[in-house]
Structure formats: structure tokens, C-alpha cells
Short mmCIF file of C-alpha atoms in Angstrom, two decimals:
data_model
loop_
_atom_site.label_atom_id
_atom_site.label_comp_id
_atom_site.label_asym_id
_atom_site.label_seq_id
_atom_site.Cartn_x
_atom_site.Cartn_y
_atom_site.Cartn_z
CA MET B 4 0.00 0.00 0.00
CA THR B 5 1.32 3.43 -0.90
CA SER B 6 1.32 6.36 1.44
CA LEU B 7 -1.61 7.83 -0.46
CA GLU B 8 -4.02 5.07 0.37
CA ALA B 9 -5.07 5.12 3.96
CA ALA B 10 -5.78 8.44 5.62
CA GLU B 11 -9.16 9.86 6.34
CA PRO B 12 -10.44 12.25 3.69
CA ASP B 13 -11.17 15.77 4.76
CA ALA B 14 -14.57 17.38 4.82
CA ASP B 15 -14.91 17.64 1.07
CA GLY B 16 -14.04 14.00 0.60
CA ASP B 17 -10.63 14.70 -0.85
CA ALA B 18 -7.05 14.23 -0.15
CA GLY B 19 -6.04 16.60 2.52
CA ILE B 20 -2.64 15.77 3.91
CA GLY B 21 -1.62 18.02 6.74
CA SER B 22 -2.00 19.30 10.27
CA ASP B 23 -1.76 22.55 12.19
CA SER B 24 1.55 21.50 13.72
CA GLY B 25 2.83 20.60 10.26
CA VAL B 26 1.86 24.04 8.98
CA SER B 27 3.71 25.77 11.81
CA ARG B 28 6.82 23.65 11.24
CA GLN B 29 6.57 24.40 7.55
CA HIS B 30 6.59 28.14 8.17
CA GLY B 31 9.58 27.80 10.47
CA ALA B 32 11.67 25.44 8.36
CA PHE B 33 10.96 26.85 4.90
CA SER B 34 11.55 30.58 5.13
CA TRP B 35 11.32 32.79 2.08
CA ARG B 36 15.10 32.99 2.03
CA PHE B 37 15.38 29.21 1.90
CA VAL B 38 12.85 28.68 -0.90
CA THR B 39 13.59 31.71 -3.12
CA PRO B 40 16.72 30.29 -4.81
CA LEU B 41 14.99 26.90 -5.16
CA TYR B 42 12.08 28.51 -6.99
CA MET B 43 14.33 30.65 -9.17
CA SER B 44 16.43 27.74 -10.38
CA SER B 45 13.43 25.46 -10.90
CA ALA B 46 11.80 28.08 -13.14
CA LEU B 47 14.79 28.29 -15.47
CA ASN B 48 14.03 25.05 -17.32
CA PRO B 49 10.40 25.65 -18.34
CA ILE B 50 11.01 29.32 -19.14
CA ASN B 51 14.01 28.50 -21.34
CA SER B 52 12.06 25.74 -23.06
CA SER B 53 9.40 28.19 -24.26
CA LEU B 54 11.38 31.46 -24.25
CA ILE B 55 13.22 30.51 -27.43
CA ALA B 56 9.99 30.27 -29.46
CA THR B 57 9.85 33.97 -30.35
CA ALA B 58 13.58 34.10 -31.16
CA LEU B 59 13.69 31.34 -33.79
CA VAL B 60 12.78 33.51 -36.79
CA PRO B 61 15.30 36.28 -35.94
CA ILE B 62 17.97 33.62 -35.31
CA ALA B 63 17.26 32.06 -38.72
CA HIS B 64 17.72 35.45 -40.40
CA ALA B 65 20.91 36.22 -38.47
CA MET B 66 22.46 32.81 -39.17
CA SER B 67 21.26 32.67 -42.79
CA VAL B 68 19.46 29.37 -42.29
CA SER B 69 15.86 28.29 -42.71
CA VAL B 70 13.44 28.64 -39.83
CA GLY B 71 13.09 24.85 -39.87
CA ALA B 72 16.83 24.51 -39.25
CA THR B 73 16.49 26.39 -35.97
CA ALA B 74 14.27 23.60 -34.60
CA VAL B 75 17.49 21.96 -33.42
CA LEU B 76 17.68 24.64 -30.71
CA VAL B 77 14.36 23.39 -29.35
CA SER B 78 15.08 19.67 -29.66
CA ALA B 79 18.59 20.05 -28.20
CA LEU B 80 17.19 21.40 -24.94
CA TYR B 81 14.45 18.75 -24.91
CA LEU B 82 16.98 15.97 -25.39
CA ALA B 83 19.45 17.30 -22.83
CA SER B 84 16.69 17.89 -20.28
CA SER B 85 14.98 14.54 -20.69
CA ILE B 86 18.25 12.75 -19.92
CA ALA B 87 19.63 15.19 -17.36
CA GLN B 88 16.51 15.47 -15.16
CA PRO B 89 16.68 11.99 -13.56
CA THR B 90 20.47 12.03 -13.79
CA GLY B 91 20.57 15.27 -11.82
CA GLY B 92 18.25 13.73 -9.24
CA ARG B 93 20.48 10.68 -8.92
CA LEU B 94 23.59 12.81 -8.50
CA ALA B 95 21.80 14.95 -5.91
CA GLU B 96 20.95 11.84 -3.87
CA GLN B 97 24.49 10.52 -3.98
CA LEU B 98 26.72 13.62 -4.04
CA GLY B 99 24.58 16.16 -2.21
CA PRO B 100 21.67 18.23 -3.57
CA ARG B 101 23.21 21.64 -2.91
CA ARG B 102 26.38 20.73 -4.82
CA VAL B 103 24.36 19.54 -7.81
CA PHE B 104 22.05 22.55 -7.55
CA LEU B 105 24.96 25.00 -7.67
CA SER B 106 26.67 23.09 -10.50
CA GLY B 107 23.50 23.33 -12.56
CA ILE B 108 23.28 27.09 -12.04
CA VAL B 109 26.89 27.49 -13.21
CA LEU B 110 26.16 25.48 -16.38
CA VAL B 111 23.17 27.71 -17.19
CA LEU B 112 25.37 30.77 -16.67
CA LEU B 113 27.91 29.35 -19.13
CA GLY B 114 25.14 28.52 -21.59
CA GLY B 115 23.87 32.08 -21.44
CA ILE B 116 27.35 33.45 -22.15
CA VAL B 117 28.05 31.01 -25.00
CA GLY B 118 24.68 31.69 -26.62
CA GLY B 119 25.03 35.43 -26.13
CA VAL B 120 28.28 35.59 -28.10
CA GLY B 121 27.74 32.63 -30.47
CA GLN B 122 28.18 33.27 -34.19
CA HIS B 123 27.12 29.90 -35.60
CA MET B 124 24.24 27.46 -35.19
CA GLY B 125 26.62 24.89 -33.76
CA THR B 126 27.64 27.28 -30.98
CA LEU B 127 24.03 28.14 -30.21
CA THR B 128 23.18 24.44 -30.07
CA VAL B 129 25.98 23.85 -27.57
CA ALA B 130 24.61 26.74 -25.52
CA ARG B 131 21.13 25.20 -25.49
CA VAL B 132 22.56 21.84 -24.41
CA LEU B 133 24.42 23.53 -21.54
CA ILE B 134 21.23 25.35 -20.55
CA GLY B 135 19.24 22.12 -20.79
CA ILE B 136 21.63 20.16 -18.58
CA GLY B 137 22.07 22.99 -16.10
CA THR B 138 18.40 23.84 -15.69
CA SER B 139 17.58 20.15 -15.31
CA ALA B 140 19.49 19.99 -12.04
CA GLY B 141 17.24 22.58 -10.39
CA TYR B 142 13.96 20.73 -9.89
CA PRO B 143 15.15 17.27 -8.75
CA ALA B 144 17.87 18.75 -6.53
CA ALA B 145 15.31 21.12 -5.00
CA MET B 146 13.01 18.18 -4.27
CA VAL B 147 15.85 16.40 -2.45
CA ILE B 148 16.68 19.56 -0.48
CA ILE B 149 13.02 20.02 0.51
CA ARG B 150 12.53 16.36 1.46
CA ARG B 151 15.66 16.30 3.63
CA ARG B 152 14.70 19.60 5.23
CA ALA B 153 11.25 18.22 6.08
CA ILE B 154 12.75 15.09 7.62
CA GLY B 155 15.30 17.17 9.50
CA VAL B 156 12.60 19.18 11.30
CA GLY B 157 10.39 16.16 11.93
CA MET B 158 7.60 17.02 9.49
CA SER B 159 5.27 14.06 8.97
CA GLU B 160 3.37 15.56 6.04
CA PRO B 161 4.36 17.10 2.72
CA PRO B 162 5.23 20.82 2.92
CA GLY B 163 2.33 21.71 0.66
CA LYS B 164 2.92 25.44 0.23
CA VAL B 165 6.56 24.85 -0.62
CA LEU B 166 5.72 22.13 -3.13
CA GLY B 167 3.04 24.40 -4.58
CA GLY B 168 5.55 27.18 -5.07
CA LEU B 169 7.95 24.73 -6.68
CA SER B 170 5.19 23.51 -8.98
CA ILE B 171 4.35 27.06 -10.04
CA ALA B 172 8.02 27.82 -10.64
CA GLY B 173 8.72 24.51 -12.35
CA THR B 174 5.75 24.04 -14.66
CA VAL B 175 3.19 26.83 -14.65
CA THR B 176 5.82 29.41 -15.63
CA VAL B 177 6.21 27.76 -19.04
CA ALA B 178 3.17 29.78 -20.12
CA VAL B 179 4.96 33.09 -19.52
CA GLY B 180 7.94 32.13 -21.68
CA PRO B 181 6.50 33.27 -25.03
CA PRO B 182 5.34 36.73 -23.88
CA ILE B 183 8.60 37.34 -22.01
CA GLY B 184 10.55 36.18 -25.05
CA GLY B 185 8.49 38.40 -27.32
CA VAL B 186 9.21 41.48 -25.23
CA LEU B 187 12.92 40.69 -24.91
CA VAL B 188 13.44 39.92 -28.60
CA ALA B 189 11.49 43.00 -29.69
CA ALA B 190 13.46 45.26 -27.34
CA PHE B 191 16.96 43.77 -27.34
CA GLY B 192 17.22 41.26 -30.18
CA TRP B 193 17.37 37.46 -30.28
CA ARG B 194 20.56 37.20 -28.19
CA SER B 195 18.57 38.36 -25.18
CA ALA B 196 16.91 34.91 -25.15
CA PHE B 197 20.32 33.60 -24.06
CA LEU B 198 21.73 36.59 -22.19
CA ILE B 199 18.75 36.85 -19.83
CA ASN B 200 20.12 33.75 -18.09
CA ILE B 201 23.25 35.58 -16.94
CA PRO B 202 21.75 38.01 -14.39
CA ILE B 203 19.17 35.46 -13.21
CA THR B 204 21.75 32.73 -12.59
CA ALA B 205 24.16 35.16 -10.96
CA ILE B 206 21.47 36.13 -8.45
CA ALA B 207 20.40 32.50 -7.94
CA LEU B 208 24.02 31.48 -7.37
CA LEU B 209 24.58 34.12 -4.69
CA LEU B 210 21.27 33.41 -2.94
CA THR B 211 21.88 29.66 -2.91
CA MET B 212 25.35 30.05 -1.43
CA ALA B 213 24.01 32.42 1.21
CA TRP B 214 20.68 30.85 2.18
CA VAL B 215 20.67 27.12 1.37
CA PRO B 216 22.48 24.97 3.99
CA LYS B 217 25.63 23.18 2.90
CA ASP B 218 25.59 19.44 2.24
CA GLU B 219 27.22 16.94 4.52
CA PRO B 220 30.92 16.32 3.73
CA LEU B 221 31.37 13.62 1.11
CA GLU B 222 32.78 10.31 2.24
CA ARG B 223 36.02 9.35 0.58
CA ARG B 224 35.20 6.51 -1.79
CA PRO B 225 37.04 4.89 -4.71
CA LEU B 226 35.96 6.16 -8.12
CA ARG B 227 34.64 2.71 -9.01
CA GLU B 228 32.43 2.70 -5.91
CA ILE B 229 31.04 6.15 -6.79
CA ALA B 230 30.31 4.99 -10.36
CA ARG B 231 28.55 1.90 -9.01
CA ARG B 232 26.39 3.88 -6.60
CA ILE B 233 25.44 6.37 -9.30
CA ASP B 234 24.94 3.54 -11.83
CA VAL B 235 26.83 5.15 -14.70
CA SER B 236 26.00 2.26 -17.03
CA GLY B 237 22.30 2.69 -16.35
CA ILE B 238 22.54 6.44 -17.01
CA LEU B 239 24.32 5.85 -20.34
CA LEU B 240 21.77 3.24 -21.44
CA PHE B 241 18.92 5.54 -20.46
CA GLY B 242 20.53 8.45 -22.32
CA GLY B 243 20.96 6.37 -25.45
CA MET B 244 17.39 5.11 -25.28
CA MET B 245 15.96 8.61 -24.81
CA SER B 246 18.10 10.00 -27.64
CA ALA B 247 16.84 7.34 -30.04
CA LEU B 248 13.24 7.82 -28.87
CA LEU B 249 13.36 11.57 -29.40
CA VAL B 250 14.90 11.13 -32.85
CA PHE B 251 11.99 8.84 -33.72
CA LEU B 252 9.34 11.22 -32.37
CA LEU B 253 10.87 14.23 -34.10
CA SER B 254 11.07 12.32 -37.40
CA LEU B 255 7.28 11.91 -37.58
CA PRO B 256 5.26 11.93 -39.82
CA GLU B 257 8.09 10.29 -41.79
CA PRO B 258 9.20 7.78 -39.15
CA ASP B 259 12.84 6.85 -38.71
CA TRP B 260 12.31 3.14 -38.07
CA ILE B 261 15.96 2.51 -37.29
CA SER B 262 15.80 4.87 -34.33
CA LEU B 263 12.67 3.05 -33.10
CA VAL B 264 14.46 -0.30 -33.27
CA ILE B 265 17.41 1.19 -31.37
CA THR B 266 14.99 2.59 -28.77
CA VAL B 267 13.35 -0.78 -28.16
CA THR B 268 16.69 -2.60 -28.07
CA LEU B 269 18.25 -0.20 -25.57
CA CYS B 270 15.06 -0.28 -23.49
CA VAL B 271 15.29 -4.07 -23.17
CA ILE B 272 18.99 -3.90 -22.28
CA LEU B 273 18.29 -1.12 -19.75
CA VAL B 274 15.57 -3.14 -18.02
CA LEU B 275 17.78 -6.24 -17.82
CA TRP B 276 20.69 -4.19 -16.48
CA GLU B 277 18.66 -2.32 -13.88
CA LEU B 278 17.11 -5.55 -12.59
CA ARG B 279 20.63 -6.79 -11.81
CA ALA B 280 22.16 -3.51 -10.59
CA ALA B 281 22.82 -3.19 -6.85
CA THR B 282 21.80 0.50 -6.88
CA PRO B 283 19.78 0.95 -10.09
CA PHE B 284 19.43 4.35 -11.73
CA ILE B 285 15.84 3.48 -12.73
CA ASP B 286 14.37 1.14 -10.14
CA ILE B 287 12.33 -1.15 -12.39
CA ARG B 288 11.07 -3.19 -9.46
CA LEU B 289 9.79 -0.01 -7.81
CA LEU B 290 7.92 1.03 -10.96
CA THR B 291 6.28 -2.39 -11.30
CA SER B 292 5.42 -2.72 -7.61
CA ASN B 293 4.50 0.92 -6.93
CA LEU B 294 1.91 1.28 -9.68
CA ALA B 295 0.51 4.42 -8.06
CA LEU B 296 3.80 6.19 -8.80
CA THR B 297 3.85 4.83 -12.35
CA ARG B 298 0.32 6.10 -12.94
CA THR B 299 1.37 9.52 -11.65
CA TYR B 300 4.10 9.59 -14.31
CA LEU B 301 1.65 8.65 -17.07
CA ARG B 302 -1.04 11.02 -15.83
CA GLY B 303 1.41 13.91 -15.75
CA ALA B 304 2.76 13.12 -19.22
CA LEU B 305 -0.69 12.95 -20.82
CA THR B 306 -1.89 16.13 -19.11
CA LEU B 307 1.15 18.09 -20.24
CA LEU B 308 0.86 16.62 -23.73
CA ALA B 309 -2.53 18.30 -23.91
CA PHE B 310 -1.28 21.55 -22.39
CA TYR B 311 1.75 21.86 -24.67
CA THR B 312 -0.39 21.05 -27.71
CA VAL B 313 -2.57 24.01 -26.80
CA LEU B 314 0.42 26.21 -25.99
CA TYR B 315 2.11 25.61 -29.34
CA GLY B 316 -0.81 24.65 -31.58
CA VAL B 317 -3.13 27.49 -30.62
CA THR B 318 -0.22 29.95 -30.80
CA GLN B 319 0.50 28.94 -34.41
CA TRP B 320 -3.20 29.09 -35.26
CA LEU B 321 -3.60 32.55 -33.70
CA GLU B 322 -0.79 33.87 -35.86
CA ALA B 323 -2.07 32.22 -39.05
CA ALA B 324 -5.86 32.50 -38.67
CA HIS B 325 -6.11 35.75 -36.72
CA GLY B 326 -3.03 37.49 -38.05
CA LEU B 327 -1.57 38.11 -34.61
CA SER B 328 2.13 38.77 -34.18
CA PRO B 329 4.16 36.34 -32.04
CA GLN B 330 4.17 38.93 -29.25
CA GLU B 331 0.38 39.35 -29.43
CA ALA B 332 -0.18 35.59 -29.50
CA GLY B 333 2.02 35.23 -26.44
CA LEU B 334 0.04 37.90 -24.60
CA VAL B 335 -3.21 36.06 -25.38
CA LEU B 336 -1.82 33.05 -23.49
CA LEU B 337 -0.42 35.09 -20.59
CA PRO B 338 -3.65 35.01 -18.50
CA MET B 339 -3.47 31.21 -18.65
CA GLY B 340 -0.21 31.17 -16.73
CA ILE B 341 -1.44 33.73 -14.20
CA LEU B 342 -4.69 31.87 -13.45
CA ALA B 343 -2.86 28.54 -13.22
CA ALA B 344 -0.62 30.01 -10.51
CA ILE B 345 -3.65 31.35 -8.62
CA VAL B 346 -5.49 28.02 -8.81
CA SER B 347 -2.53 26.03 -7.55
CA ARG B 348 -2.05 28.02 -4.34
CA PRO B 349 -5.05 26.83 -2.26
CA ILE B 350 -4.60 23.29 -3.55
CA SER B 351 -0.98 23.16 -2.44
CA ALA B 352 -1.80 24.76 0.92
CA ARG B 353 -4.15 21.88 1.75
CA ASN B 354 -2.13 19.12 0.04
CA LEU B 355 -5.16 18.09 -2.02
CA VAL B 356 -4.75 15.34 -4.61
CA ARG B 357 -7.78 13.43 -5.89
CA GLY B 358 -10.34 16.23 -6.11
CA PRO B 359 -8.15 18.68 -8.07
CA LEU B 360 -6.98 15.89 -10.39
CA ILE B 361 -10.58 15.00 -11.25
CA ILE B 362 -11.57 18.65 -11.68
CA GLY B 363 -8.50 19.29 -13.80
CA ALA B 364 -9.23 16.30 -16.04
CA ALA B 365 -12.88 17.30 -16.39
CA THR B 366 -12.02 20.88 -17.39
CA LEU B 367 -9.49 19.43 -19.83
CA VAL B 368 -12.31 17.50 -21.53
CA LEU B 369 -14.45 20.65 -21.76
CA ALA B 370 -11.62 22.85 -23.01
CA SER B 371 -10.57 20.29 -25.63
CA ALA B 372 -14.12 20.10 -26.94
CA ALA B 373 -14.22 23.90 -27.14
CA VAL B 374 -11.04 23.98 -29.24
CA SER B 375 -12.86 21.87 -31.83
CA LEU B 376 -15.38 24.72 -32.20
CA PHE B 377 -12.84 27.48 -32.91
CA THR B 378 -12.90 29.20 -36.29
CA SER B 379 -11.01 32.12 -37.74
CA GLU B 380 -14.05 34.23 -36.83
CA THR B 381 -13.95 33.30 -33.14
CA PRO B 382 -13.37 36.43 -31.01
CA VAL B 383 -10.03 36.57 -29.22
CA ALA B 384 -11.90 37.08 -25.94
CA ALA B 385 -13.62 33.71 -26.37
CA ILE B 386 -10.27 32.07 -27.11
CA ILE B 387 -8.82 33.55 -23.93
CA GLY B 388 -11.82 32.17 -22.04
CA VAL B 389 -11.10 28.65 -23.27
CA THR B 390 -7.40 28.96 -22.43
CA LEU B 391 -8.47 29.82 -18.89
CA LEU B 392 -10.12 26.39 -18.70
CA PHE B 393 -6.75 24.90 -19.59
CA ALA B 394 -5.27 27.10 -16.84
CA ILE B 395 -7.54 25.41 -14.30
CA THR B 396 -6.30 22.04 -15.55
CA LEU B 397 -2.67 23.12 -15.36
CA GLY B 398 -2.92 24.70 -11.93
CA ALA B 399 -4.95 21.87 -10.42
CA THR B 400 -3.05 18.91 -11.82
CA THR B 401 0.60 19.96 -11.67
CA VAL B 402 0.65 20.63 -7.94
CA SER B 403 -1.55 17.61 -7.14
CA ASN B 404 0.61 15.27 -9.21
CA GLN B 405 3.69 16.68 -7.52
CA THR B 406 2.20 16.08 -4.06
CA ALA B 407 1.32 12.54 -5.12
CA LEU B 408 4.90 12.04 -6.32
CA TYR B 409 6.30 13.37 -3.04
CA VAL B 410 4.45 10.81 -0.92
CA GLN B 411 4.56 7.90 -3.38
CA ALA B 412 8.32 7.95 -4.05
CA PRO B 413 10.76 6.51 -1.47
CA ALA B 414 12.52 9.27 0.46
CA ASP B 415 15.98 8.13 -0.63
CA GLN B 416 14.94 8.14 -4.32
CA ILE B 417 12.97 11.39 -4.44
CA GLY B 418 15.55 13.11 -6.65
CA THR B 419 15.57 10.42 -9.33
CA ALA B 420 11.78 10.07 -9.08
CA ALA B 421 11.28 13.83 -9.49
CA GLY B 422 13.67 13.93 -12.44
CA LEU B 423 11.93 10.98 -14.09
CA PHE B 424 8.61 12.78 -13.61
CA ARG B 425 10.03 15.72 -15.57
CA THR B 426 11.32 13.31 -18.24
CA PHE B 427 7.81 11.94 -18.73
CA SER B 428 6.64 15.55 -19.00
CA TYR B 429 9.18 16.21 -21.74
CA ILE B 430 8.05 13.13 -23.63
CA GLY B 431 4.55 14.58 -23.47
CA SER B 432 5.75 17.95 -24.73
CA ILE B 433 7.70 16.38 -27.60
CA ALA B 434 4.69 14.26 -28.53
CA SER B 435 2.63 17.45 -28.60
CA SER B 436 5.04 19.10 -31.03
CA THR B 437 4.84 15.95 -33.15
CA ILE B 438 1.04 16.19 -33.20
CA THR B 439 1.00 19.86 -34.22
CA GLY B 440 3.76 19.22 -36.76
CA ILE B 441 1.72 16.49 -38.44
CA VAL B 442 -1.62 18.29 -38.29
CA PHE B 443 -0.24 21.64 -39.50
CA ARG B 444 2.27 20.13 -41.89
CA GLN B 445 0.74 21.64 -45.03
CA ASP B 446 -0.97 24.68 -43.59
CA VAL B 447 -2.38 26.05 -40.34
CA THR B 448 -6.15 25.89 -40.82
CA ASP B 449 -9.36 25.72 -38.81
CA THR B 450 -9.80 22.10 -39.90
CA GLY B 451 -6.36 21.24 -38.55
CA LEU B 452 -7.14 22.93 -35.26
CA HIS B 453 -10.39 20.97 -35.00
CA LEU B 454 -8.39 17.76 -35.44
CA VAL B 455 -6.07 18.94 -32.65
CA GLY B 456 -9.14 19.48 -30.47
CA ASP B 457 -10.41 15.98 -31.22
CA ILE B 458 -7.04 14.48 -30.30
CA LEU B 459 -6.97 16.50 -27.08
CA ALA B 460 -10.48 15.32 -26.24
CA GLY B 461 -9.38 11.71 -26.58
CA VAL B 462 -6.33 12.28 -24.40
CA SER B 463 -8.35 14.13 -21.77
CA ILE B 464 -10.94 11.35 -21.56
CA VAL B 465 -8.11 8.88 -20.91
CA VAL B 466 -6.73 11.14 -18.16
CA LEU B 467 -10.16 11.53 -16.56
CA THR B 468 -10.79 7.78 -16.65
CA MET B 469 -7.35 6.99 -15.20
CA THR B 470 -7.89 9.44 -12.36
CA MET B 471 -11.40 8.34 -11.44
CA LEU B 472 -10.43 4.66 -11.43
CA ASP B 473 -7.25 5.19 -9.38
CA ARG B 474 -8.37 4.18 -5.90
CA THR B 475 -4.96 4.97 -4.39
CA LEU B 476 -5.80 8.65 -4.80
CA LYS B 477 -9.07 8.42 -2.91
CA ALA B 478 -7.78 9.18 0.56
CA PRO B 479 -4.15 10.23 1.00
CA LYS B 480 -2.61 9.56 4.35
CA THR B 481 -0.02 11.36 6.38
CA PRO B 482 3.35 9.62 6.14
CA ALA B 483 4.66 8.19 9.37
CA PRO B 484 6.85 10.56 11.42
CA GLN B 485 10.57 10.08 11.11
CA ASP B 486 12.60 8.95 14.05
CA ASP B 487 15.52 10.85 15.52
CA ALA B 488 18.09 8.92 13.52
CA GLU B 489 16.40 9.86 10.26
CA ARG B 490 16.25 13.49 11.32
CA GLN B 491 19.95 13.47 11.99
CA ASP B 492 20.53 12.13 8.49
CA ALA B 493 19.12 15.37 7.13
CA GLY B 494 22.12 17.16 8.55
CA PRO B 495 22.44 20.48 10.36
CA ASP B 496 22.06 23.86 8.75
CA ARG B 497 25.62 24.79 7.90
CA ARG B 498 26.09 27.86 5.77
CA HIS B 499 28.98 29.78 4.33
#
């Protein structure tokens, strides 16, 4: 039985996990100084993933390449992030989350510099890879830091407000990337999409060094022992599998069958290896025995597939059918990100899971059906209204899925589990770009958008059915309090 299965539901029949004493400990242990750098770094990945959208056309002109050729800047970050997210979590568990967190910030800083001065597409691609790897360390390392902090102060329930803030920073902020990018590119040129990382990471670096407690000293171990504990072979197999999978997805609608064969082959080898590994990178036995966690991964991936399809598909349609500029299209979607952040706050404060997930899936069904009714004559105000339905889905499901992940994943594997959750999210986002690429391959039309809406409706019905049938979400329970020994493992607050 998972830790989500056995507590009494609260008055509204949902998943409240928490107590007054837990709230007071949360306020004391997670000050604004402690969480600010965690939120800043966690926001870098989603913002960078969508920020580049408005810079692709100017980059193509500056580099004398086709707009299609700049797609490598998008896929490079996707690929780097999908591999680096669980890897960063694993390194955080084994080497210390603060060390990994700071290393990631430094890589993003370097990526911003390289991209800001780059003169060729190859240089810009390297910059995006550095940014992808660096930003990927933020979320899983932050989850490890938060989990250890909670154990260290004896919290027996998830720190809901902190997780909610992390969810807003780590997922909801993706909606503000296009409008921010539009303003930056219009005012300062396409290089600002890279250079903006420099001041942000410099501030995050200083705040982390000042306000996040240092990790415990590392034990001296032979290099072979470190490699075994990290499971380098598992990481390499996973990286190869994900690379081949993304090549296949990005090749659609003209499938690269060789990459699919490589994906399946490496997947089989990875499973066999991880079943034999003493400290597996991907705990296959955990995924097959803890089906609640596996369903959380799938639920999150499908939900974000729908969200990203709207984010990118509707944006393209607004520009083609309504004649909006990229900046105007981004501003149309801005209220979606704002409302999603507002919706997520009360849900995270009460640690709700089942109710928000059902509501989010239901609004996803309604919003998807509404997309199928859009035409080029539809008023922009009505389009904004439908995007606000998607905002309810985003705000309700991201924080609830994250809370579910927090209590479903073993404490000593929370970093890898959080990173893998993000990897599933990236698979969903890449699948969404594949869908829009196929549907709008010839032209961006109302008919194509209606097909997108039909696909979204099918996905949303699957999400709603999965959620309603998942009995492990019916009544979350408070995890058992940690004993003194476990609290000591969290380590004291030692700062610079």
C-alpha cells in the first residue's frame, strides 16, 4: 500500500494531507530565504524551453538558415533535459543536492554566455545543451533539499505550500515564456533569449550560497564505488534510449524506423541491467510494484501533452488564422499562466490530490471540446476564455501530481523520481510538437485545429478515466513521522 491510500479524507471528501503542527513547522523550516533560490532555479528550465519560441525567426535570419533549421535549438534542450533530469536527481541523492544545484546554475550561466556571443548554429546548439543540462538539475535537486529539510525538522506531512511554489516555478511558468521572449526579442534582439540567463543565474548562485544549507561532507570513496552507486551504465543506457526515442518522435510523420528499433533494443537492455544492478538508476522493481507512482508519471505526461499542444498549436493558429504577431499571440496566453498560478495556491496549501486531479481532467475535456469549435471568426476574448479552462487544468493537476509524487516515491529516491517525472513531462511535450507538426504540416487551418481538439479530447478522456479509477488517490494519508536517527541524516544547517 502506498502512502496515499489510507488516511481519512477531509470534509470535502478529498485528499487533505496536513496538520496545524505541520503548517507551523513548515513556516519555520521553509523561510522565504530558503525557498527563493529553489524557486528561481526550478523556473529556469520551463522558461528556457518556451522562451526561445519567439527568437527562432530572428535567429534564422541572423544565421542565414531556414526557420526549420532552428528547430534543433528546441530539440537540443528537450533531449538534454529529458536525460539530465533523472540524472541530476540521482547525483543529488548521492553527491549532495546543494552541490548539484549550484553546479547546474553554473552550467546555465555558461550557456547564457556562449549563446550570447555565439556566431554559428553549432555554438548556439551547444549553448542550449548547456542550458538544458544545467536547468535540469534545479527541480530534482530542489526536491531532495526540501525532502531532507522536512525530515530534518520532523515534518510528517508534505510541505504543501513549498511544493506548490515549486510547482508554479517549475511548470506553470512555461506559459509566460512566449510573452517574455516576445518582449525581450522585440526590445533587445534574439541574443537576449540567451543573455537573460546571466543576471538570473548570478542572483540565484549568490542566494543559494548564502541561504541554502551546505551538504554533509562527502565520504572518501574509490571512483569505481562512486560509479557503481550512481549507476553510470544505467545512465548511459537511459541516455541512449531517450536519444533514439526523441529522434523517432521528431522524425514523424516520416518515421525513422531505425531509431525506433534502437529505442526498443536499448530499453530491453536497460531493463535487464537495472534488474541486476545493486543501486539501479531506474528502479524497475519499484515502478512495477509501486503502480501508483507509475500512474502519476503517465497522468502527468498525458496532461502536459494536452497543455503543450494548446500552448504551441493554438499559438501557431492565432498567428495564421487571426493574423496576430508572435508577441500578441504570447500575450493572449499570458492570462493562462497567471490563473494557473492562482489556482494552484489553495490546492498546495491543503495538500489536495484526488479532487483537483478529477476537476483538472474534467475541465481538460471541456476545453478540448471547445477547441474543436474554434474558427477564424472566433473572437479573441472567447479564445482567452477557453485557455483559462486549460489554466484550471494546469494549476490543479501539476501541484496535485507533484504532491502525489512526493508521498509515493521513497525518500531516498525522491531526486531520481522527481527527475523521471520531468522526463515523462518532456516526452509529453515532444509528442505534442509531433502532433501539431503532423496536423499543421501543409498549412495552419481551422480544420487542422479541430483535429487537434479531437485528439486532445481523446487524451483528456483517458486522463479523466485513469484518475477516477485510481483508488490509491481516494484518501491520502499522512506519512509516518521520522525517528531521531532519520532526522539526523538530514544534517544540520551549515552555511557559508
